XYZ file of C-alpha atoms in Angstrom:
374
model
C 92.011 108.448 135.019
C 89.569 109.961 132.468
C 89.182 108.505 129.367
C 91.658 109.708 126.603
C 91.066 110.852 123.061
C 93.370 109.083 120.627
C 93.968 109.976 116.911
C 95.073 106.992 114.834
C 97.044 107.932 111.704
C 98.257 105.418 108.999
C 95.290 103.397 110.622
C 95.663 100.419 108.048
C 93.441 97.627 109.506
C 93.275 98.874 113.150
C 96.622 97.367 114.543
C 97.057 100.725 116.724
C 93.175 100.337 117.584
C 93.393 96.811 118.564
C 96.692 97.578 120.764
C 94.860 100.273 122.529
C 92.078 98.143 123.566
C 94.554 95.507 124.539
C 96.394 97.981 126.699
C 93.691 98.198 129.182
C 94.281 102.145 129.149
C 90.721 103.769 129.355
C 90.779 105.372 125.753
C 88.842 105.927 122.667
C 89.970 106.238 119.037
C 88.172 109.502 118.049
C 89.424 109.862 114.505
C 91.193 107.079 112.145
C 92.786 108.160 109.076
C 94.314 106.512 105.986
C 94.202 106.675 102.253
C 94.310 102.723 101.564
C 90.767 102.010 100.417
C 91.035 98.034 100.914
C 92.631 98.851 104.436
C 89.741 101.264 105.120
C 87.405 98.475 104.457
C 88.907 96.229 106.841
C 88.927 98.839 109.423
C 85.447 99.719 109.015
C 84.434 96.098 109.269
C 85.939 95.776 112.642
C 85.267 98.948 113.953
C 82.273 100.139 112.329
C 81.595 103.069 114.959
C 84.782 104.796 114.916
C 85.066 107.781 112.593
C 87.435 107.032 109.622
C 88.720 109.665 107.385
C 89.846 108.461 103.848
C 92.223 111.031 103.017
C 95.845 111.879 103.103
C 97.403 113.256 106.293
C 98.864 116.277 104.297
C 95.229 116.871 103.654
C 94.322 117.812 107.318
C 95.073 121.177 108.542
C 96.778 122.316 111.947
C 93.345 123.761 112.914
C 91.573 120.450 112.347
C 94.193 118.587 114.274
C 93.494 121.186 117.052
C 89.995 120.635 117.057
C 90.266 117.214 117.447
C 91.545 117.837 121.270
C 93.316 114.383 121.446
C 95.467 113.395 124.266
C 97.286 110.499 122.218
C 98.688 110.268 118.533
C 99.276 106.734 117.592
C 100.798 106.023 114.139
C 102.698 103.671 112.148
C 104.362 105.527 109.168
C 105.243 103.384 106.047
C 108.419 101.472 106.614
C 109.348 100.518 103.114
C 111.263 103.739 102.266
C 113.535 103.150 105.125
C 113.981 99.345 105.156
C 116.402 97.078 103.200
C 113.823 95.076 101.485
C 112.140 98.489 100.072
C 114.116 100.623 97.747
C 115.771 102.550 100.643
C 114.681 106.164 99.392
C 114.383 107.468 102.562
C 112.646 110.806 102.911
C 112.921 110.933 98.946
C 110.121 108.171 98.661
C 106.604 109.938 97.856
C 105.348 107.383 100.677
C 107.015 109.491 103.435
C 105.437 112.712 102.240
C 102.528 112.511 104.941
C 104.972 111.692 107.649
C 107.271 114.642 106.907
C 103.994 116.806 106.509
C 103.301 116.010 110.219
C 106.780 117.207 111.061
C 106.730 120.175 108.974
C 103.331 121.535 110.526
C 105.272 121.296 113.842
C 108.410 123.613 114.485
C 111.125 121.424 113.171
C 111.419 118.992 110.212
C 113.008 116.076 112.185
C 111.241 113.849 114.904
C 113.773 113.887 117.756
C 114.351 117.595 117.218
C 110.579 118.522 117.100
C 109.830 116.334 120.395
C 112.605 118.077 122.257
C 111.621 121.481 120.841
C 108.104 120.808 121.749
C 108.881 119.959 125.207
C 108.640 116.175 124.990
C 110.932 113.361 126.305
C 110.947 110.506 124.456
C 112.182 106.839 124.408
C 113.304 104.374 121.539
C 112.849 100.781 121.070
C 113.944 98.167 118.869
C 111.460 95.050 119.637
C 110.333 91.907 118.237
C 107.374 89.720 119.602
C 109.799 86.999 120.377
C 110.408 89.133 123.941
C 106.883 88.460 124.585
C 107.052 84.700 124.011
C 105.726 84.886 120.528
C 107.232 82.829 117.937
C 107.563 85.453 115.262
C 110.547 87.638 114.315
C 109.245 90.884 113.639
C 111.963 93.201 114.623
C 110.454 96.960 114.520
C 111.484 100.332 115.725
C 109.075 101.941 118.212
C 109.093 105.357 119.754
C 107.050 106.740 122.751
C 106.998 110.401 123.969
C 105.221 112.316 126.579
C 105.870 115.828 128.205
C 109.125 116.575 130.088
C 107.148 117.213 133.104
C 106.326 113.628 133.294
C 109.763 111.731 132.444
C 109.892 108.000 132.206
C 111.701 106.381 135.093
C 113.733 104.094 133.123
C 114.682 106.782 130.346
C 117.805 106.251 128.334
C 117.784 109.049 125.773
C 120.945 108.103 123.944
C 120.013 104.580 123.852
C 117.651 102.358 121.849
C 116.193 99.688 124.244
C 115.834 96.110 122.945
C 113.636 94.816 125.542
C 110.700 96.363 127.602
C 111.719 98.402 130.841
C 110.737 95.894 133.589
C 112.873 93.106 131.972
C 116.023 95.277 131.322
C 119.330 93.396 131.533
C 122.643 95.359 131.562
C 123.209 94.609 127.681
C 119.767 95.272 126.270
C 120.432 98.643 124.614
C 122.382 99.785 121.627
C 123.797 102.944 120.813
C 121.334 105.299 118.880
C 123.485 105.725 115.948
C 123.874 102.005 115.445
C 123.285 101.137 111.773
C 121.382 97.864 112.122
C 120.267 94.802 113.799
C 119.598 91.333 112.726
C 117.149 88.816 114.204
C 117.180 85.427 112.323
C 115.576 86.853 108.787
C 113.916 89.694 110.251
C 115.905 92.864 109.833
C 115.516 96.347 110.654
C 118.127 99.138 109.880
C 118.969 102.683 109.372
C 120.686 103.987 106.270
C 124.027 102.635 105.178
C 123.599 99.257 107.041
C 123.052 96.948 103.886
C 126.377 96.756 102.485
C 128.434 95.897 105.668
C 125.847 93.315 106.780
C 125.988 91.619 103.366
C 129.583 91.363 103.408
C 129.592 89.682 106.918
C 127.111 87.164 105.619
C 129.020 86.190 102.504
C 132.127 85.633 104.823
C 130.596 82.182 105.845
C 128.329 81.571 103.103
C 130.421 79.769 100.597
C 129.179 76.474 99.174
C 131.546 74.235 100.829
C 130.244 75.354 104.210
C 126.454 74.477 103.574
C 125.208 71.560 105.317
C 121.794 71.141 103.407
C 119.155 73.368 102.142
C 121.633 76.169 101.812
C 122.100 76.453 105.558
C 125.599 76.591 107.107
C 125.992 74.735 110.414
C 125.969 78.114 112.458
C 122.438 79.049 110.849
C 121.102 75.416 111.724
C 122.638 75.715 115.115
C 120.846 79.131 115.771
C 117.477 77.854 114.708
C 117.906 74.629 116.859
C 118.580 77.057 120.041
C 115.498 79.267 119.332
C 113.370 76.093 119.010
C 114.680 75.036 122.630
C 113.781 78.215 124.459
C 110.701 77.436 126.303
C 110.027 81.012 127.300
C 108.575 81.208 123.538
C 105.339 79.279 122.565
C 105.137 76.767 120.019
C 103.550 77.667 116.528
C 100.728 75.105 117.258
C 99.273 77.496 119.425
C 98.579 80.131 116.766
C 97.426 77.411 114.197
C 94.093 76.575 112.836
C 92.696 73.314 113.181
C 93.223 70.933 110.289
C 90.262 70.735 107.614
C 89.402 74.287 107.805
C 89.713 74.595 103.865
C 93.602 74.481 104.364
C 94.233 72.588 101.130
C 94.236 75.848 99.221
C 97.667 76.900 100.990
C 99.834 74.051 99.985
C 102.664 75.004 97.790
C 102.223 74.144 94.285
C 104.527 71.757 92.732
C 106.592 74.554 90.732
C 107.116 76.376 93.586
C 108.410 73.595 95.419
C 111.006 72.623 92.740
C 111.918 76.415 92.078
C 112.487 77.439 95.764
C 113.258 74.488 97.791
C 116.594 75.539 98.968
C 115.294 79.088 99.944
C 112.223 78.097 102.004
C 112.231 78.776 105.835
C 110.508 75.646 106.977
C 108.904 75.227 110.301
C 106.915 72.798 111.741
C 103.867 73.116 114.593
C 106.430 72.300 117.530
C 108.783 75.052 116.556
C 109.105 78.118 118.386
C 110.036 80.539 115.596
C 109.015 81.950 112.373
C 110.400 84.523 109.968
C 108.792 87.928 109.484
C 105.941 87.821 107.099
C 105.911 90.642 104.671
C 103.428 92.251 102.414
C 104.576 89.730 99.378
C 103.874 86.482 101.422
C 101.628 84.164 99.535
C 102.426 85.690 96.065
C 106.405 85.659 96.354
C 108.151 82.685 97.957
C 111.671 84.002 98.644
C 112.426 85.840 101.885
C 108.625 86.712 102.618
C 108.062 84.283 105.675
C 108.132 80.863 106.973
C 106.177 77.828 105.339
C 104.762 75.182 107.567
C 105.687 71.295 107.194
C 102.591 69.666 108.235
C 104.055 66.167 107.876
C 105.988 66.408 111.038
C 107.373 62.819 111.123
C 109.828 63.630 108.183
C 113.280 64.934 108.817
C 114.282 67.636 106.526
C 117.890 66.512 106.444
C 116.561 63.243 104.747
C 114.914 65.259 102.095
C 117.696 67.506 101.099
C 120.627 65.143 101.351
C 121.814 64.355 98.078
C 119.135 66.198 96.694
C 120.758 67.642 93.536
C 121.362 64.122 92.233
C 117.761 63.319 92.156
C 115.437 63.545 88.855
C 112.993 66.219 88.907
C 110.362 63.598 89.606
C 112.329 62.064 92.493
C 112.838 65.721 93.765
C 108.971 66.681 93.660
C 107.800 63.129 95.328
C 110.381 63.901 98.456
C 109.351 67.584 98.802
C 105.724 66.901 98.303
C 106.033 64.360 101.248
C 106.808 67.326 103.524
C 103.198 68.555 102.858
C 104.378 72.296 103.178
C 101.944 74.944 103.006
C 101.602 78.737 103.663
C 100.517 80.278 107.033
C 96.972 81.410 106.407
C 95.994 85.157 106.937
C 94.235 84.003 110.127
C 97.183 82.417 111.517
C 99.412 85.281 110.643
C 96.559 87.623 112.334
C 97.139 85.329 115.403
C 100.911 85.642 115.514
C 100.383 89.394 115.406
C 98.230 89.521 118.300
C 94.810 90.426 116.484
C 91.940 89.076 118.494
C 89.690 86.184 117.441
C 86.832 88.365 116.433
C 88.816 90.261 113.888
C 88.414 89.176 110.322
C 88.330 90.609 106.817
C 85.258 91.266 104.717
C 84.403 88.774 102.184
C 85.319 90.752 99.283
C 88.923 91.094 100.066
C 90.901 88.592 98.466
C 93.662 86.353 100.107
C 96.495 88.336 98.450
C 95.102 91.535 99.831
C 94.812 89.782 103.135
C 98.701 88.875 103.029
C 99.661 92.048 101.811
C 97.618 94.296 104.594
C 98.896 91.833 107.169
C 102.353 92.319 105.942
C 102.017 96.092 106.519
C 100.629 95.611 109.907
C 102.016 95.486 113.479
C 102.327 93.347 116.470
C 99.303 94.195 118.758
C 100.661 92.781 121.985
C 104.137 94.670 121.465
C 102.311 98.040 120.886
C 99.718 97.429 123.771
C 102.698 96.816 126.160
C 104.397 100.292 125.039
C 101.021 102.083 125.274
C 100.586 100.675 128.791
C 104.089 102.021 129.518
C 103.505 105.186 127.914
C 100.352 105.953 130.020
C 101.406 104.190 133.293
């Protein structure tokens, strides 16, 4: 196979580039494009020989696209305008302008219609790293497309596949107009899904149903079942060694007391973690799991009758758990970034978390690329 030429749009910190390399497909990124200056510094640090355009995609003309003579376009448009955690502005959000511009310079103004009009066949997916044995929930929408003259053998145009084709059981697809999916605390949805999902959760989240730490029996059972799934690796396989400057990542007393009941707490032997968002390390609630490094202490013993304790007693019990944030390196490990990937020294910890929260899972995308080209 001849070496393919790839264009990387919304390049960020180079997740798509890393995935292309990991896929084993003979290809090179000829140009990467992103307007985020901090992300571009990280990209240049890790891919110093790749041409990087620090500009908006709207600033690239159709002629410039044509001159690149690319065989493949890799892109990960901003997800915040379309997700529950974001403002749900959809196409009215200014961050979608660059994505809509790409569609606008093509014959139609919607992705699926444009692909069909231009003679492409496509397949949609909703995938999480857990399907590859990685203990992190990061459910995301993906689409791969190639000329109709080269159809996919597994194609299901009206379905969104929820596992990779080679693993496809009968029930591993959903209708294309499904309004949302949930996997643990990681959620991906289309418009209109938030209210119905919230109503369903509230049906069983009455106070009398809580066991401890604001968890219902159903939630606790689900977590325990996931920790028994030996097809998924343990978190300890992705953690840094103790003593590598980890003291700075322990949760401060104020956060322990304020957010104790809201934390998703995991241990190194767990086979799960929630989705790490761009607010991780800065905000506590709903931004990702925290690690309990004192593994000999049972959570139930800490939270039973917790509200009857004095503030000093509460802090003593919580401090015994030795809770800390996952480090940027550990999150990068879970995302599939190779050991040689790192951040320039001038990038702050907050910026590292933000960039990783906006990134993707390298292993998932690498497998999709290999399917696309295969």
